[in-house]
Amino acid sequence: MLTRVTRPCLLLIIGLCIFTIPAMAGGYTTIQQGNTVFIGEQGLDVSAALGSDSAIGWWGPGAAIATSSPSAQVQVTTPSNFDVSPSAFGSYTGLWYRLTNQGKPNGTAFIVTDPTLDIRVIDTTVNVDETNSWVSRGDQVAFRIDTNLNPIFSRGGSSPDGITIRVQSPQGGTYSALVDSSGTAHPIENLVVSTPSYETSPIWDTGNSLYSTGTYTIWAECNVNSMKDNYGVTGKTISRQTSLLDQDQNPLISVNV
């Protein structure tokens, strides 16, 4: 057990380990001409990107686009509900063009991109990257998310979905929020990551009594528009898993008694 049933409900909300429920997919679905879309996204509205055309085509590097046929072609039957499926687009990243009824290019539709996602753990107390390492108990921790998914969050509109940081305790539960040195709880689910290298503030006080000593497992994931459900590949919509040992003593130093 990670908690006692007698703990106040507030602590249960702000910082204790809970088993989280996956977020529902949706949001950030409207695609304008020239926007970037990512492999795995579903339910996109590409009406504005296609205009009056109903098909898109892809040419390989160096192809004579004006005088040759596309190397890949997709008929878009329902532009208001379009899927960037791995099977159809996984081998054809880059610029896709609108196609006329004659199969000729008619301007840019959108850019298909393979997602990337990584996370690093920063001990801000000593200003050191401690990914797959250890922190002295009581140090303050921030997270850096490195990704190419940030264009999703500039499409306009709003959504409950984003990039989620998963922190798994030594006992196996995962947190929905972390508490900093002032006692403030910081949600770590569905973050709006607006830059390729996004860093949180120091949001985790590793010395707080809510957190036991031991090894924590940390990763990031993105299920905006169901991309993780459709394309759950490590390094793409799910980052690699990293570890962080939270304890008082440097594990590299042995003590003789």
Coordinates of C-alpha atoms in Angstrom, one line a residue:
M1 CA 0.0 0.0 0.0
L2 CA 1.3 3.4 -0.9
T3 CA -1.0 5.3 1.4
R4 CA -3.0 4.9 4.6
V5 CA -6.7 5.1 4.4
T6 CA -6.6 7.7 7.2
R7 CA -4.7 10.3 5.1
P8 CA -6.7 13.4 4.1
C9 CA -8.4 13.4 0.8
L10 CA -6.3 16.4 -0.3
L11 CA -3.1 14.4 -0.2
L12 CA -4.7 11.7 -2.2
I13 CA -5.5 14.2 -4.9
I14 CA -2.2 16.2 -5.0
G15 CA 0.6 13.8 -4.6
L16 CA 0.0 10.2 -3.7
C17 CA 0.5 7.4 -6.1
I18 CA -2.6 6.4 -8.1
F19 CA -3.2 4.1 -11.0
T20 CA -4.2 6.4 -13.8
I21 CA -6.8 5.9 -16.5
P22 CA -5.7 6.6 -20.1
A23 CA -7.0 9.9 -21.4
M24 CA -9.7 9.9 -24.1
A25 CA -8.4 10.8 -27.5
G26 CA -9.4 13.9 -29.4
G27 CA -8.7 17.6 -30.0
Y28 CA -6.2 19.4 -32.3
T29 CA -7.9 17.9 -35.3
T30 CA -8.3 20.8 -37.8
I31 CA -5.5 20.7 -40.4
Q32 CA -4.8 23.6 -42.6
Q33 CA -3.0 23.5 -45.9
G34 CA 0.8 22.9 -45.2
N35 CA 0.3 21.8 -41.6
T36 CA 2.3 18.9 -40.2
V37 CA 0.4 15.7 -39.3
F38 CA 1.9 12.7 -37.5
I39 CA 1.8 9.0 -38.2
G40 CA -0.8 7.4 -35.9
E41 CA -3.2 10.4 -35.7
Q42 CA -6.8 9.6 -36.4
G43 CA -10.0 11.6 -36.8
L44 CA -8.4 14.6 -38.5
D45 CA -10.3 17.2 -40.5
V46 CA -8.2 17.8 -43.6
S47 CA -11.0 19.6 -45.5
A48 CA -9.1 22.9 -45.6
A49 CA -5.9 21.1 -46.6
L50 CA -7.5 19.4 -49.6
G51 CA -9.8 22.1 -50.8
S52 CA -11.9 20.8 -53.7
D53 CA -9.6 17.8 -54.3
S54 CA -10.3 14.3 -53.0
A55 CA -6.9 12.6 -53.4
I56 CA -3.3 13.2 -52.3
G57 CA 0.0 12.0 -53.7
W58 CA 3.6 11.6 -52.6
W59 CA 6.7 11.7 -54.7
G60 CA 10.1 10.4 -53.8
P61 CA 13.1 12.7 -53.4
G62 CA 14.3 14.1 -56.7
A63 CA 11.2 13.1 -58.6
A64 CA 10.0 15.3 -61.4
I65 CA 6.7 16.1 -59.7
A66 CA 5.2 18.1 -62.6
T67 CA 5.7 15.4 -65.2
S68 CA 5.6 12.1 -63.3
S69 CA 3.0 10.1 -61.5
P70 CA 3.1 10.0 -57.7
S71 CA 5.0 7.1 -56.0
A72 CA 2.1 6.7 -53.5
Q73 CA -1.5 7.9 -53.7
V74 CA -4.4 8.0 -51.2
Q75 CA -8.0 8.6 -51.9
V76 CA -9.6 10.8 -49.2
T77 CA -13.2 9.7 -49.1
T78 CA -14.1 11.5 -45.8
P79 CA -11.9 14.5 -45.3
S80 CA -13.5 15.4 -42.0
N81 CA -12.4 12.1 -40.5
F82 CA -9.0 11.3 -41.8
D83 CA -6.5 8.8 -40.4
V84 CA -2.7 9.0 -40.8
S85 CA -2.3 5.2 -40.5
P86 CA 1.1 3.7 -40.1
S87 CA 0.3 1.2 -42.9
A88 CA -0.6 3.8 -45.5
F89 CA 2.0 6.5 -44.5
G90 CA 4.7 4.8 -42.6
S91 CA 7.0 4.6 -45.6
Y92 CA 6.0 7.9 -47.1
T93 CA 6.9 10.8 -44.8
G94 CA 7.3 14.3 -46.1
L95 CA 5.3 16.5 -48.3
W96 CA 2.0 15.2 -49.7
Y97 CA 0.3 17.1 -52.6
R98 CA -3.4 17.6 -53.5
L99 CA -4.2 15.7 -56.7
T100 CA -6.6 16.7 -59.5
N101 CA -8.9 14.2 -61.0
Q102 CA -6.2 13.6 -63.6
G103 CA -3.7 12.7 -60.9
K104 CA -1.7 15.9 -61.3
P105 CA -0.3 17.9 -58.3
N106 CA -2.5 20.8 -57.3
G107 CA -0.5 22.4 -54.4
T108 CA 0.5 21.3 -51.0
A109 CA -1.9 19.3 -48.8
F110 CA 0.1 18.6 -45.6
I111 CA 3.4 17.2 -44.3
V112 CA 3.5 13.7 -42.8
T113 CA 6.0 13.3 -40.1
D114 CA 7.2 10.3 -38.0
P115 CA 6.9 11.4 -34.3
T116 CA 9.8 11.4 -31.9
L117 CA 9.6 11.6 -28.1
D118 CA 12.2 11.5 -25.3
I119 CA 12.5 12.6 -21.7
R120 CA 15.3 13.6 -19.4
V121 CA 15.5 14.1 -15.7
I122 CA 17.2 17.2 -14.4
D123 CA 18.3 17.7 -10.8
T124 CA 17.9 21.4 -10.5
T125 CA 19.5 21.6 -7.0
V126 CA 22.9 20.8 -8.5
N127 CA 22.0 21.5 -12.2
V128 CA 22.9 18.1 -13.4
D129 CA 21.1 15.7 -15.9
E130 CA 20.4 12.7 -13.7
T131 CA 18.6 10.5 -16.3
N132 CA 19.2 6.9 -15.4
S133 CA 21.1 8.0 -12.4
W134 CA 20.3 9.0 -8.8
V135 CA 19.4 12.1 -6.8
S136 CA 20.1 12.9 -3.2
R137 CA 16.9 12.8 -1.3
G138 CA 15.5 16.3 -1.0
D139 CA 16.9 17.6 -4.3
Q140 CA 14.4 19.3 -6.6
V141 CA 13.7 17.6 -10.0
A142 CA 12.5 19.0 -13.3
F143 CA 11.8 17.2 -16.6
R144 CA 12.9 17.9 -20.2
I145 CA 10.8 16.6 -23.0
D146 CA 12.5 16.5 -26.4
T147 CA 10.0 15.9 -29.3
N148 CA 8.9 17.0 -32.7
L149 CA 5.3 16.8 -31.7
N150 CA 5.1 20.5 -30.7
P151 CA 3.3 21.6 -34.0
I152 CA 0.2 19.8 -32.8
F153 CA -0.3 22.4 -30.1
S154 CA -0.1 25.3 -32.5
R155 CA -3.0 24.1 -34.7
G156 CA -5.5 26.3 -32.7
G157 CA -8.4 25.4 -30.6
S158 CA -8.1 23.5 -27.3
S159 CA -8.1 20.0 -26.1
P160 CA -7.8 18.0 -22.9
D161 CA -5.0 15.9 -24.4
G162 CA -1.3 16.5 -24.5
I163 CA 2.0 14.8 -23.6
T164 CA 2.0 12.9 -20.2
I165 CA 4.9 12.3 -18.0
R166 CA 4.7 8.9 -16.2
V167 CA 6.5 8.6 -12.9
Q168 CA 6.1 5.1 -11.4
S169 CA 7.0 4.6 -7.8
P170 CA 9.1 1.8 -6.4
Q171 CA 5.9 0.2 -5.3
G172 CA 4.4 0.2 -8.9
G173 CA 1.8 3.0 -8.8
T174 CA 1.9 6.0 -11.1
Y175 CA 1.5 9.7 -10.1
S176 CA -0.9 12.1 -11.8
A177 CA 0.8 15.1 -10.0
L178 CA 4.0 15.8 -8.2
V179 CA 4.6 18.1 -5.2
D180 CA 7.3 20.7 -5.2
S181 CA 9.3 22.2 -2.3
S182 CA 6.5 24.7 -1.4
G183 CA 3.9 21.9 -1.2
T184 CA 2.3 22.9 -4.6
A185 CA 1.0 20.1 -6.7
H186 CA 1.9 20.1 -10.4
P187 CA -0.2 17.9 -12.8
I188 CA 2.0 15.9 -15.1
E189 CA -0.7 14.6 -17.4
N190 CA -1.6 16.1 -20.8
L191 CA 0.9 18.9 -20.9
V192 CA 0.9 21.4 -23.7
V193 CA 4.4 21.0 -25.1
S194 CA 4.9 24.0 -27.3
T195 CA 8.6 23.8 -28.1
P196 CA 10.9 21.0 -29.4
S197 CA 12.8 21.1 -26.1
Y198 CA 10.3 21.7 -23.3
E199 CA 11.4 21.9 -19.6
T200 CA 9.2 22.0 -16.6
S201 CA 10.0 24.0 -13.5
P202 CA 11.4 22.1 -10.5
I203 CA 8.1 20.3 -9.8
W204 CA 9.3 17.3 -7.7
D205 CA 10.6 17.6 -4.2
T206 CA 12.2 14.2 -3.8
G207 CA 12.5 14.6 -0.1
N208 CA 8.8 15.0 0.5
S209 CA 7.3 12.3 2.8
L210 CA 4.9 11.4 0.0
Y211 CA 7.8 9.8 -1.8
S212 CA 9.6 6.8 -0.5
T213 CA 13.3 6.1 -1.2
G214 CA 14.0 3.7 -4.0
T215 CA 14.1 3.5 -7.8
Y216 CA 11.4 5.4 -9.9
T217 CA 10.7 4.6 -13.5
I218 CA 10.0 7.6 -15.7
W219 CA 8.8 7.9 -19.3
A220 CA 6.6 10.2 -21.5
E221 CA 3.8 9.3 -23.8
C222 CA 1.5 11.1 -26.2
N223 CA -2.0 9.9 -27.2
V224 CA -3.3 13.0 -28.9
N225 CA -5.8 11.9 -31.5
S226 CA -5.2 8.3 -30.5
M227 CA -1.6 8.3 -31.9
K228 CA -0.2 6.1 -29.1
D229 CA -3.1 3.6 -29.5
N230 CA -2.4 3.3 -33.2
Y231 CA 1.4 3.7 -33.2
G232 CA 2.7 2.7 -29.8
V233 CA 6.3 2.5 -30.7
T234 CA 9.1 3.4 -28.3
G235 CA 10.9 6.6 -29.3
K236 CA 7.8 7.6 -31.4
T237 CA 4.7 8.1 -29.2
I238 CA 6.2 6.6 -26.1
S239 CA 9.6 7.6 -24.9
R240 CA 12.2 5.2 -23.6
Q241 CA 11.9 4.3 -19.9
T242 CA 14.5 5.9 -17.7
S243 CA 15.2 5.3 -14.0
L244 CA 15.9 7.5 -11.0
L245 CA 17.2 6.3 -7.7
D246 CA 16.0 8.6 -4.8
Q247 CA 18.1 8.0 -1.7
D248 CA 20.4 9.8 0.8
Q249 CA 23.7 8.1 -0.1
N250 CA 25.5 8.1 -3.4
P251 CA 25.2 4.4 -4.6
L252 CA 28.8 4.5 -5.8
I253 CA 30.1 5.0 -2.3
S254 CA 30.4 1.9 -0.1
V255 CA 30.3 2.2 3.7
N256 CA 32.3 -0.2 5.8
V257 CA 30.9 -1.0 9.2

